[in-house]
XYZ file of N, CA and C in Angstrom:
840
model
N 6.698 12.024 17.048
C 5.978 12.524 18.214
C 7.095 14.040 19.515
N 6.193 14.181 19.878
C 7.376 15.333 20.502
C 7.970 14.551 21.969
N 8.773 15.317 22.768
C 9.215 14.392 24.073
C 7.964 14.166 25.562
N 7.131 14.561 24.956
C 6.221 14.864 26.037
C 4.614 13.715 25.770
N 4.512 13.465 24.777
C 3.507 11.969 24.777
C 4.316 10.910 24.214
N 6.317 11.012 24.237
C 6.860 9.874 24.335
C 7.617 9.117 25.413
N 7.228 10.574 26.613
C 7.109 10.365 27.926
C 6.045 8.921 28.227
N 4.857 9.756 28.195
C 3.264 9.272 28.322
C 3.683 8.087 27.645
N 4.404 7.348 26.266
C 4.177 6.059 26.464
C 5.417 4.861 27.029
N 5.652 5.627 27.381
C 7.132 5.070 27.974
C 6.099 5.005 29.459
N 4.926 5.608 29.811
C 4.667 5.823 31.387
C 3.433 4.935 31.089
N 2.763 4.351 30.199
C 1.868 3.481 29.773
C 2.192 2.524 28.968
N 3.194 1.204 29.282
C 3.360 0.526 28.267
C 1.707 -0.393 27.936
N 0.786 -0.427 28.807
C -0.104 -1.539 28.591
C -0.587 -0.779 27.538
N -1.259 0.111 27.590
C -2.008 1.199 26.539
C -1.129 1.267 25.307
N 0.330 1.477 25.060
C 0.546 1.320 24.144
C 0.861 -0.114 23.162
N 0.671 -0.781 24.052
C 0.344 -2.139 23.404
C -0.653 -2.212 22.813
N -1.633 -2.116 23.357
C -3.180 -1.902 22.806
C -3.554 -1.151 22.048
N -2.828 -0.274 21.970
C -3.424 0.714 20.473
C -2.871 0.335 19.020
N -1.267 -0.406 18.997
C -1.039 -1.420 18.558
C -1.649 -2.236 17.744
N -2.093 -3.068 18.856
C -3.000 -4.070 18.722
C -3.603 -4.292 18.037
N -4.570 -2.689 18.825
C -5.875 -2.728 17.357
C -5.506 -2.377 15.736
N -4.349 -1.903 15.589
C -3.879 -1.288 14.324
C -3.660 -2.698 13.647
N -3.453 -3.829 14.175
C -2.078 -4.633 13.446
C -4.073 -4.797 13.558
N -4.555 -5.641 14.152
C -6.124 -6.377 13.737
C -6.777 -5.515 12.505
N -6.907 -4.704 12.745
C -7.147 -3.646 11.891
C -7.320 -4.101 10.193
N -5.918 -3.870 10.558
C -4.899 -4.690 9.039
C -5.072 -5.665 9.111
N -5.137 -6.508 9.241
C -5.212 -7.819 9.153
C -6.673 -8.632 8.465
N -7.616 -7.159 9.486
C -9.001 -7.879 8.851
C -8.903 -6.850 7.248
N -8.451 -5.758 7.261
C -8.644 -4.839 5.956
C -8.074 -5.914 5.029
N -7.138 -6.214 5.135
C -6.050 -7.296 4.001
C -6.642 -8.676 3.609
N -7.277 -9.312 4.730
C -8.213 -10.379 4.344
C -9.278 -10.206 3.362
N -9.981 -8.616 3.996
C -11.117 -8.486 3.156
C -10.778 -8.053 1.540
N -10.174 -7.349 1.186
C -9.458 -7.624 -0.500
C -9.066 -8.798 -0.968
N -8.607 -9.358 0.548
C -7.894 -10.675 -0.636
C -8.595 -11.413 -0.379
N -9.908 -12.370 0.531
C -10.142 -13.379 0.953
C -11.434 -13.914 -0.456
N -11.284 -12.957 -1.572
C -12.576 -13.669 -2.709
C -11.649 -14.469 -3.673
N -10.322 -14.407 -3.334
C -9.072 -15.157 -4.486
C -9.294 -16.754 -3.799
N -9.892 -17.009 -2.198
C -10.004 -18.028 -2.180
C -11.570 -18.818 -2.555
N -11.660 -18.311 -3.091
C -13.148 -18.653 -2.642
C -13.325 -19.532 -3.989
N -14.245 -21.127 -3.829
C -14.886 -21.174 -5.198
C -15.578 -20.946 -5.932
N -15.331 -19.673 -6.647
C -16.328 -19.468 -7.550
C -16.401 -19.608 -9.138
N -18.070 -19.828 -9.181
C -18.326 -20.309 -10.698
C -18.334 -18.695 -11.592
N -17.803 -19.027 -12.627
C -18.723 -17.587 -13.530
C -19.595 -16.960 -13.510
N -20.805 -17.950 -13.619
C -22.032 -17.583 -13.323
C -22.173 -15.789 -12.272
N -21.278 -16.514 -11.176
C -21.341 -16.078 -9.603
C -20.549 -14.136 -9.948
N -19.318 -14.185 -10.858
C -18.803 -12.901 -11.172
C -19.556 -11.588 -10.693
N -19.476 -10.663 -10.207
C -20.546 -9.866 -10.019
C -19.857 -8.835 -9.338
N -20.132 -7.266 -10.030
C -18.795 -6.161 -9.360
C -19.380 -5.974 -7.868
N -21.030 -6.398 -7.897
C -21.076 -5.479 -5.751
C -21.485 -6.957 -5.150
N -20.519 -7.568 -5.870
C -21.054 -9.053 -4.481
C -20.552 -8.390 -2.951
N -19.851 -7.607 -3.065
C -19.347 -7.184 -1.786
C -20.392 -6.331 -0.962
N -21.364 -5.858 -1.565
C -23.073 -5.642 -1.118
C -23.396 -6.293 0.355
N -23.107 -7.073 0.288
C -23.663 -8.217 1.959
C -22.469 -8.435 2.867
N -20.617 -7.883 2.650
C -20.122 -7.627 3.579
C -19.430 -6.579 3.872
N -20.059 -5.376 2.674
C -19.002 -3.778 3.156
C -19.780 -3.352 4.698
N -21.318 -3.469 4.541
C -21.578 -2.716 5.734
C -21.155 -3.466 7.315
N -20.649 -4.582 7.232
C -20.247 -4.766 8.221
C -18.772 -4.835 8.834
N -18.233 -4.852 7.386
C -16.694 -4.468 7.268
C -16.676 -2.709 7.575
N -17.407 -2.107 7.529
C -17.379 -0.939 8.061
C -17.215 -0.338 9.630
N -18.606 -1.214 10.139
C -18.947 -1.253 11.392
C -18.073 -1.514 11.817
N -17.062 -2.773 11.888
C -15.757 -3.275 12.238
C -14.980 -2.175 12.030
N -14.317 -1.524 11.272
C -13.591 -0.661 10.937
C -13.990 0.546 11.898
N -14.800 0.906 12.209
C -15.520 2.241 12.604
C -15.056 2.179 14.588
N -15.525 0.689 15.231
C -15.133 -0.223 16.546
C -13.901 0.564 16.486
N -13.124 -0.010 15.811
C -11.985 -0.137 15.947
C -11.261 0.785 16.084
N -11.376 1.548 15.048
C -11.048 3.386 15.413
C -11.422 3.918 16.553
N -12.607 3.813 16.958
C -12.529 4.328 18.364
C -12.460 3.821 19.202
N -11.852 2.628 19.524
C -11.200 1.562 20.253
C -9.831 2.333 20.409
N -8.617 2.390 18.960
C -7.568 2.888 19.440
C -8.096 4.686 19.740
N -8.478 5.237 19.686
C -9.175 6.888 20.413
C -9.066 6.935 21.485
N -9.748 5.805 22.367
C -10.090 5.791 23.448
C -8.634 5.494 24.350
N -7.772 4.332 23.513
C -6.402 3.969 24.308
C -5.223 4.438 23.715
N -5.763 5.693 23.067
C -4.483 6.386 23.060
C -4.781 7.896 23.864
N -6.002 7.517 24.110
C -6.565 9.282 25.261
C -5.850 8.572 26.514
N -6.550 7.041 27.059
C -6.333 6.842 28.188
C -4.873 6.084 28.146
N -3.610 6.139 27.523
C -2.347 5.956 27.500
C -1.871 7.184 27.327
N -2.479 8.357 27.008
C -1.935 9.574 26.701
C -0.798 10.099 25.780
N -0.723 8.890 24.829
C -0.739 9.224 23.022
C -1.114 10.620 23.003
N -2.407 10.543 23.041
C -3.236 11.720 22.613
C -3.665 12.824 23.588
N -4.062 13.410 23.102
C -5.354 13.682 24.338
C -6.263 14.768 23.883
N -7.070 15.107 24.758
C -8.343 15.950 23.738
C -8.167 17.341 23.054
N -6.949 18.202 23.417
C -6.547 19.093 22.676
C -6.572 18.267 20.593
N -4.850 17.335 20.948
C -5.341 16.498 19.883
C -6.554 15.352 19.281
N -7.415 14.964 19.847
C -8.336 14.697 19.526
C -9.528 16.023 18.291
N -8.909 16.782 18.993
C -10.160 17.952 18.256
C -9.631 18.263 17.121
N -8.394 18.495 16.859
C -7.209 18.504 15.985
C -7.844 17.705 14.842
N -7.699 16.767 15.217
C -7.779 14.868 14.722
C -9.246 15.440 13.786
N -10.079 15.953 14.708
C -11.968 16.467 13.916
C -11.881 17.236 12.959
N -10.854 18.630 13.230
C -11.069 19.489 12.250
C -10.561 18.951 11.260
N -9.251 18.721 11.443
C -7.887 17.889 9.746
C -9.165 16.929 9.276
N -9.553 16.392 9.714
C -11.071 15.027 9.356
C -11.895 16.248 8.509
N -12.374 16.944 8.857
C -13.480 17.845 8.156
C -12.646 18.377 7.185
N -11.543 19.190 7.285
C -10.685 19.684 6.430
C -10.480 18.794 4.807
N -10.281 17.359 5.245
C -9.696 16.776 4.799
C -10.635 16.442 3.422
N -11.836 16.090 4.346
C -12.904 15.818 4.053
C -13.104 16.806 3.071
N -13.398 18.077 2.921
C -13.565 19.454 1.661
C -12.260 19.380 0.619
N -11.563 18.744 1.645
C -10.087 18.971 0.258
C -10.315 17.831 -0.891
N -11.363 16.610 -0.442
C -11.445 15.709 -1.163
C -12.478 16.042 -3.147
N -12.912 17.664 -2.713
C -14.283 17.701 -3.164
C -13.441 18.903 -4.868
N -12.127 19.051 -3.960
C -11.858 19.892 -5.308
C -11.209 19.375 -6.473
N -11.824 20.122 -7.455
C -11.616 19.141 -8.846
C -10.471 19.185 -9.578
N -10.109 18.337 -10.096
C -8.944 17.842 -10.349
C -8.375 16.978 -11.608
N -7.495 16.860 -12.150
C -7.349 15.866 -13.341
C -7.139 14.548 -13.410
N -8.671 13.402 -13.861
C -7.726 12.380 -13.528
C -8.523 11.734 -11.866
N -6.729 11.256 -11.901
C -6.938 10.899 -10.278
C -6.458 11.593 -9.563
N -6.285 12.883 -9.925
C -5.153 13.723 -9.167
C -7.032 14.100 -7.543
N -5.675 13.800 -6.388
C -7.023 14.058 -5.491
C -5.938 15.314 -4.503
N -6.479 16.189 -3.691
C -5.693 16.332 -2.530
C -5.607 15.776 -1.262
N -6.455 14.823 -1.587
C -6.636 13.983 -0.247
C -5.741 13.582 1.091
N -4.850 12.953 -0.132
C -3.678 12.331 0.537
C -2.750 13.515 1.131
N -2.525 14.207 1.126
C -1.489 15.290 1.628
C -1.480 15.798 3.212
N -2.983 15.475 3.760
C -3.317 15.915 4.565
C -2.434 14.040 5.667
N -2.869 12.976 5.253
C -2.532 11.847 5.558
C -1.333 11.670 5.827
N -0.386 11.545 4.821
C 0.572 11.583 5.024
C 1.618 12.950 5.660
N 1.455 14.005 5.623
C 2.169 15.204 6.616
C 1.445 14.828 8.193
N 0.454 14.516 8.014
C -0.368 14.620 9.806
C 0.699 13.073 10.327
N 0.452 12.001 8.840
C 0.674 10.719 9.795
C 2.459 10.385 9.870
N 3.583 11.302 9.508
C 4.328 11.616 9.459
C 4.775 12.615 10.608
N 4.309 13.462 10.950
C 4.106 14.213 12.073
C 3.577 13.957 13.842
N 2.578 13.287 13.817
C 1.649 13.017 15.598
C 1.976 11.171 15.145
N 2.504 10.087 13.962
C 2.391 8.918 14.268
C 1.773 7.974 13.723
N 1.757 7.137 13.813
C 1.230 5.969 12.626
C -0.270 6.331 12.904
N -0.675 6.630 14.445
C -2.204 5.959 14.680
C -3.060 7.314 14.153
N -2.593 8.366 14.304
C -2.812 9.599 14.516
C -3.183 10.201 12.498
N -2.042 9.257 11.902
C -2.444 9.206 10.746
C -3.355 8.032 9.704
N -3.364 7.274 10.514
C -4.397 5.907 10.471
C -5.631 6.531 10.139
N -5.799 7.122 11.618
C -7.570 7.370 11.940
C -8.100 8.574 11.193
N -7.261 9.677 10.660
C -7.508 10.831 9.751
C -7.691 10.093 8.572
N -6.971 9.161 7.911
C -7.003 8.568 6.198
C -8.731 8.038 6.475
N -8.947 6.794 7.581
C -10.346 6.588 7.793
C -11.694 7.298 8.068
N -11.175 8.555 9.229
C -11.787 9.407 8.814
C -12.866 10.022 7.543
N -11.212 10.770 7.182
C -11.906 11.606 6.432
C -12.092 11.362 4.943
N -12.006 9.746 4.671
C -12.994 8.838 3.555
C -14.510 8.834 4.061
N -15.045 8.361 5.007
C -15.598 7.902 5.711
C -16.316 9.448 5.627
N -15.831 10.073 6.275
C -17.384 11.917 6.489
C -17.115 12.164 4.941
N -16.257 12.607 4.175
C -16.533 12.766 2.971
C -17.268 11.881 1.991
N -17.413 10.143 2.148
C -18.230 9.542 1.100
C -19.792 10.271 1.853
N -20.166 10.337 2.587
C -21.592 11.033 3.765
C -21.818 11.933 2.871
N -20.547 13.034 2.677
C -20.856 14.847 2.603
C -21.188 14.023 0.469
N -21.309 13.012 -0.314
C -21.970 13.379 -0.845
C -20.948 12.807 -2.093
N -19.687 11.902 -1.981
C -18.884 11.521 -2.655
C -19.002 10.115 -2.960
N -19.997 9.439 -2.357
C -20.131 7.843 -2.625
C -20.542 7.068 -1.933
N -21.513 6.978 -1.062
C -21.504 5.346 0.075
C -22.041 4.197 -1.228
N -20.704 2.988 -0.928
C -21.574 2.027 -1.306
C -20.418 1.014 -0.773
N -20.571 -0.262 -2.001
C -19.658 -1.357 -1.180
C -18.206 -1.184 -0.875
N -17.994 0.041 -1.739
C -16.151 0.347 -1.948
C -15.929 1.185 -0.870
N -16.667 1.504 -0.052
C -16.716 2.588 1.328
C -14.894 1.825 1.761
N -15.288 1.004 2.501
C -14.716 0.715 3.793
C -13.320 0.178 3.200
N -12.770 -0.186 1.658
C -12.139 -0.836 0.991
C -11.379 0.931 1.221
N -11.610 2.119 0.631
C -10.884 3.360 1.139
C -10.712 3.395 1.718
N -11.865 2.504 2.971
C -11.261 3.719 4.237
C -9.596 3.316 4.755
N -10.118 1.571 4.496
C -8.552 1.106 5.013
C -7.602 1.541 4.249
N -7.623 2.002 2.818
C -6.412 2.014 2.113
C -6.024 3.476 2.469
N -6.438 4.269 2.716
C -6.389 5.766 3.340
C -5.765 5.673 4.644
N -6.803 4.988 5.416
C -6.116 5.225 7.113
C -4.404 4.245 6.650
N -4.064 3.708 5.610
C -2.778 3.035 5.567
C -1.451 4.050 4.902
N -2.398 4.584 4.371
C -1.669 5.635 4.088
C -1.152 6.420 4.896
N -1.480 7.152 6.255
C -1.388 7.630 6.879
C -0.438 6.945 8.329
N -1.066 5.525 8.329
C -0.052 4.620 8.996
C 1.187 4.826 8.833
N 1.579 4.663 7.907
C 3.386 3.951 7.030
C 3.670 4.904 6.388
N 3.196 6.595 6.710
C 3.487 7.667 6.619
C 4.066 8.026 8.074
N 3.869 7.430 9.455
C 3.849 7.700 10.843
C 5.234 6.281 10.869
N 5.463 5.475 9.660
C 6.852 4.631 9.756
C 8.205 5.340 8.777
N 7.548 6.305 8.447
C 9.550 7.136 7.920
C 10.384 7.223 8.690
N 11.585 7.271 8.234
C 12.335 7.825 9.290
C 12.004 8.891 9.193
N 12.745 9.298 10.849
C 12.621 11.109 11.302
C 13.908 12.429 10.415
N 13.770 12.534 9.931
C 14.922 13.798 9.051
C 14.698 15.165 9.678
N 13.560 15.126 11.212
C 13.841 16.611 11.490
C 15.327 17.815 11.500
N 14.633 18.760 11.048
C 16.120 19.778 10.858
C 16.571 19.290 9.630
N 16.002 18.983 8.712
C 15.953 18.300 7.005
C 15.055 19.311 6.522
N 14.607 20.133 6.378
C 13.115 20.602 5.924
C 13.016 20.313 4.409
N 14.093 20.490 3.799
C 14.425 19.656 2.453
C 14.542 18.678 1.608
N 15.171 17.624 2.840
C 15.637 16.176 2.651
C 13.585 15.876 3.015
N 13.243 16.061 4.330
C 12.095 15.919 4.690
C 10.782 16.169 3.528
N 10.791 17.148 2.977
C 10.190 17.450 1.897
C 10.301 16.266 0.500
N 11.542 16.033 -0.005
C 12.274 15.049 -0.947
C 11.449 13.439 -0.570
N 11.570 13.485 0.296
C 11.727 12.105 1.674
C 9.559 12.118 0.920
N 9.064 13.002 1.401
C 7.665 13.043 1.348
C 7.046 13.166 0.180
N 7.646 13.779 -0.515
C 6.862 13.789 -2.149
C 7.352 12.116 -2.768
N 8.196 11.472 -2.754
C 8.335 10.462 -3.620
C 7.703 9.907 -2.596
N 7.907 9.353 -1.161
C 6.430 8.597 -0.745
C 4.947 9.059 -1.165
N 4.698 10.140 -1.332
C 3.085 10.557 -2.438
C 3.329 9.889 -3.435
N 4.616 9.760 -4.044
C 4.649 9.299 -5.950
C 3.936 7.730 -5.405
N 5.010 7.172 -5.139
C 4.466 5.490 -4.000
C 2.817 5.241 -4.327
N 2.784 6.154 -3.276
C 1.206 5.499 -2.840
C 0.371 6.114 -3.375
N 0.593 7.093 -4.584
C -0.597 7.390 -5.452
C -0.798 6.252 -6.071
N 0.126 5.305 -6.649
C 0.185 4.136 -7.374
C -0.154 3.134 -6.291
N 0.378 3.396 -5.221
C -0.095 2.119 -4.453
C -1.442 1.513 -4.124
N -2.373 3.280 -3.652
C -3.582 3.441 -3.401
C -4.560 2.376 -4.463
N -3.906 3.382 -5.801
C -4.613 2.342 -6.879
C -4.552 1.052 -7.126
N -3.539 0.378 -7.297
C -3.046 -0.979 -7.352
C -4.138 -1.894 -6.449
N -4.343 -1.184 -4.553
C -4.852 -1.844 -4.208
C -6.293 -1.383 -4.445
N -6.442 -0.615 -4.452
C -8.290 -0.892 -4.188
C -8.596 -1.181 -5.477
N -8.327 -1.488 -6.745
C -9.043 -2.357 -8.174
C -9.533 -3.460 -7.542
N -8.501 -3.883 -6.180
C -8.378 -5.183 -5.950
C -10.101 -6.065 -5.425
N -10.596 -4.920 -4.960
C -11.910 -5.119 -4.436
C -12.649 -5.010 -5.161
N -13.128 -4.890 -6.570
C -14.031 -5.624 -7.022
C -13.066 -6.385 -8.406
N -12.051 -6.980 -8.205
C -11.438 -7.098 -9.606
C -11.519 -8.880 -10.034
N -11.418 -9.462 -8.721
C -12.259 -10.686 -8.695
C -13.335 -11.035 -9.243
N -14.244 -10.453 -8.833
C -15.379 -10.543 -9.128
C -15.862 -9.463 -10.782
N -14.863 -9.400 -11.574
C -15.322 -9.297 -12.745
C -14.691 -9.586 -14.380
N -15.475 -10.275 -14.975
C -15.398 -11.085 -16.210
C -15.903 -10.831 -17.625
N -14.895 -10.865 -18.459
C -15.512 -10.732 -19.856
C -14.716 -12.165 -20.438
N -15.590 -12.916 -21.216
C -15.350 -13.882 -21.975
C -14.483 -13.518 -22.819
N -14.284 -12.313 -23.289
C -13.702 -11.854 -24.538
C -12.606 -11.222 -24.650
N -12.113 -10.836 -23.786
C -10.855 -10.046 -22.525
C -9.920 -10.626 -21.061
N -10.273 -12.269 -21.429
C -10.135 -13.356 -20.117
C -8.886 -13.188 -19.759
N -7.412 -12.263 -20.583
C -5.940 -12.638 -20.265
C -5.552 -11.332 -19.160
N -7.192 -10.356 -18.828
C -6.761 -9.568 -17.956
C -7.522 -9.570 -16.832
N -8.670 -10.711 -16.956
C -9.228 -11.476 -15.669
C -9.129 -12.593 -14.778
N -9.711 -11.924 -13.580
C -8.998 -13.594 -12.865
C -10.178 -14.438 -12.546
N -9.527 -15.623 -12.495
C -10.338 -16.850 -12.838
C -10.412 -17.635 -11.812
N -10.751 -18.701 -10.730
C -10.935 -19.240 -10.172
C -9.478 -20.223 -10.736
N -8.922 -21.041 -9.968
C -7.941 -21.788 -10.124
C -5.995 -21.110 -10.703
N -6.142 -19.779 -11.677
C -5.609 -19.440 -11.510
C -4.248 -19.852 -10.213
N -2.833 -19.959 -10.723
C -1.363 -19.510 -10.175
C -1.227 -18.369 -9.912
N -0.308 -18.486 -9.031
C -0.080 -16.620 -8.942
C 0.714 -15.910 -9.678
N 1.549 -16.214 -10.914
C 2.244 -15.853 -11.837
C 1.321 -15.971 -12.450
N 0.320 -16.329 -12.986
C -0.619 -16.092 -14.036
C -1.774 -15.166 -13.343
N -2.056 -14.639 -12.024
C -3.124 -13.952 -11.662
C -2.342 -12.292 -11.814
N -1.002 -12.619 -11.558
C -0.081 -11.409 -11.485
C -0.153 -10.421 -12.655
N 0.501 -11.305 -14.085
C -0.063 -11.191 -15.567
C -0.984 -10.834 -15.575
N -1.969 -11.221 -15.047
C -3.588 -10.802 -15.932
C -3.486 -9.381 -15.319
N -3.175 -9.383 -13.898
C -3.845 -8.364 -12.945
C -2.559 -6.967 -13.581
N -1.217 -7.494 -14.220
C -0.425 -6.881 -14.673
C -1.513 -5.738 -15.942
N -1.767 -6.859 -16.899
C -1.806 -6.126 -17.789
C -3.656 -5.389 -17.711
N -4.956 -5.828 -16.574
C -5.656 -4.766 -16.660
C -4.998 -3.416 -15.574
N -4.589 -3.702 -14.735
C -3.960 -2.422 -14.115
C -3.577 -0.973 -14.950
N -2.855 -1.395 -16.606
C -2.286 -0.848 -17.243
C -3.135 -0.918 -17.997
N -3.967 -1.377 -18.441
C -4.713 -0.967 -19.383
C -6.285 -0.217 -18.739
N -6.373 0.317 -17.814
C -7.710 0.472 -17.209
C -7.053 1.732 -16.244
N -5.974 1.707 -15.406
C -5.668 2.849 -14.520
C -4.311 3.125 -14.197
N -3.295 2.711 -14.877
C -2.634 3.007 -14.715
C -2.725 4.885 -15.185
N -3.450 5.088 -16.062
C -2.621 6.721 -16.401
C -3.502 7.770 -15.494
N -4.488 7.056 -15.168
C -5.436 8.179 -13.446
C -4.499 8.249 -12.380
N -4.113 6.943 -12.231
C -3.400 7.293 -10.798
C -1.799 7.681 -11.280
N -1.634 7.036 -12.352
C 0.007 9.034 -12.588
C -0.472 9.832 -12.601
N -1.467 10.186 -12.810
C -1.758 11.636 -12.493
C -2.320 12.138 -11.109
N -2.349 10.774 -10.042
C -2.588 11.095 -8.228
C -1.202 11.024 -7.893
N -0.804 10.284 -8.464
C 1.309 10.535 -8.053
C 1.441 11.388 -8.431
N 1.477 11.859 -9.396
C 2.499 12.941 -9.743
C 1.640 14.439 -8.756
N 0.337 14.127 -8.534
C -0.021 15.619 -8.197
C 0.342 15.177 -6.750
N 0.336 13.739 -5.634
C 0.888 13.479 -4.521
C 2.383 14.220 -4.232
N 3.199 14.042 -5.553
C 4.277 14.317 -5.715
C 4.879 15.990 -5.173
N 3.899 16.610 -6.483
C 4.180 18.211 -6.619
C 3.251 18.778 -5.284
N 2.622 18.057 -4.815
C 1.347 19.069 -3.602
C 2.558 18.799 -2.170
N 3.337 17.321 -1.830
C 3.864 17.330 -0.780
C 5.135 18.043 -1.108
N 6.044 18.070 -2.511
C 7.205 19.133 -2.226
C 6.808 20.468 -2.183
N 5.989 20.647 -2.323
C 5.534 22.406 -1.952
C 5.248 22.571 -0.960
N 3.751 21.841 -0.028
C 3.538 21.858 0.735
C 4.135 21.149 2.066
N 4.968 20.419 2.085
C 5.274 19.492 2.719
C 5.760 20.768 4.118
N 7.123 21.203 4.464
C 7.982 21.796 4.874
C 6.605 22.861 5.362
N 6.136 23.761 4.717
C 5.330 24.545 5.918
C 4.268 23.862 6.368
N 3.387 22.594 6.065
C 2.653 21.755 7.144
C 3.105 21.202 8.023
N 4.415 20.373 8.279
C 5.293 20.367 9.174
C 5.286 21.209 10.232
N 5.919 22.658 9.750
C 6.357 23.564 10.253
C 5.112 24.200 11.565
N 4.137 24.215 10.949
C 2.323 24.613 11.226
C 2.164 23.318 12.540
N 2.348 21.781 11.857
C 1.897 21.334 12.484
C 2.972 20.721 13.494
N 4.193 21.432 14.059
C 5.067 20.818 14.925
C 5.109 22.237 15.891
N 4.904 23.697 15.474
C 4.695 24.232 16.123
C 3.110 24.558 17.724
N 2.025 24.006 16.794
C 1.087 23.196 17.759
C 1.076 22.442 18.516
N 1.900 21.314 17.957
C 2.312 20.354 18.821
C 2.944 20.680 20.120
N 3.631 20.836 19.951
C 3.997 21.720 21.756
C 3.027 22.564 23.276
N 2.256 22.419 22.662
C 0.917 22.870 22.783
C -0.421 21.448 23.184
N -0.323 20.931 22.615
C -1.203 19.815 23.207
C -1.189 18.956 23.946
N 0.330 19.000 24.589
C 0.777 18.245 25.733
C 1.826 19.165 26.996
N 1.763 18.475 28.589
C 2.338 19.401 29.154
C 2.429 18.334 30.203
N 3.079 18.436 31.181
C 3.900 17.789 32.243
C 3.154 18.743 33.709
N 2.523 17.945 34.072
C 2.064 18.416 35.588
C 3.227 17.997 36.575
N 4.115 18.836 37.355
C 5.232 18.393 38.399
C 4.791 19.006 39.682
N 5.233 18.549 40.950
C 4.380 18.769 42.121
C 6.175 19.480 42.217
N 5.551 20.814 42.594
C 7.253 21.599 43.428
C 7.156 21.403 44.995
N 8.802 21.413 45.012
C 9.332 21.069 46.445
C 9.405 22.114 47.071
N 9.685 22.852 48.091
C 10.166 24.036 48.823
C 10.995 23.277 50.268
N 12.463 23.489 49.846
C 12.681 23.387 51.550
C 12.036 23.939 52.192
N 11.840 23.778 53.500
C 11.384 24.224 54.565
C 12.390 25.294 55.464
N 12.118 26.345 55.061
C 12.951 28.106 55.442
C 13.715 27.167 56.975
N 14.916 27.023 57.786
C 15.188 26.785 58.772
C 15.105 27.908 59.757
N 14.739 27.526 60.993
C 13.870 29.093 62.038
C 15.237 29.798 62.445
């Protein structure tokens, strides 16, 4: 972020701490929602791929409320202002539309902006952009279902974690290569994580070596998930990861230049002008 919002964060340490706490709480809730099914005493008759239809609406509402809290906290703390909120809305709409650009298998354009904007404008902006982009695109026709809040969390983490990358300003080629490599890794990570929203609820007796069963220890569970991922998702995610790498390698540097150019217009300081009295 620029020097102006950095000074604002120094002047509002309470709001900064509150904003960080909201992101931590949201992330803990998200992680809990992915992993709690593994600790439930399920029987084989209870396996159901749509089991999250009961808790997904509540999870969606909680996530939206936390995101609105992050927006208000950022506004009151000076980390974001009305101009940056407007930019967030514009980029959210643009990113939702980009999701509709067709591509092979898992290839998608929707991670380009959360990664670059999260890196340029910080973890909060990246998290909000990822969450809101998936929500808006879903209601535009890309599918509303029990999977939606899990997609929102995962896309939000893409932007949040991108905001924690080391700063390489002044080295555009190094920045582009770093972000491209990061996008490559996130392409696989997103798929690995998203499978977990339904994996504990599906089972096939004829292929039990690739599905979850209650009572498995950690090593066996990881082995089974590895087989499941390799057979069902790896090639899909490979194209997503490769697409991220190519897109970021080409577009990261020019998009960052554009974002930083506008960044200087988002924040300003009002300083009182003092003039020495003119001696009579």
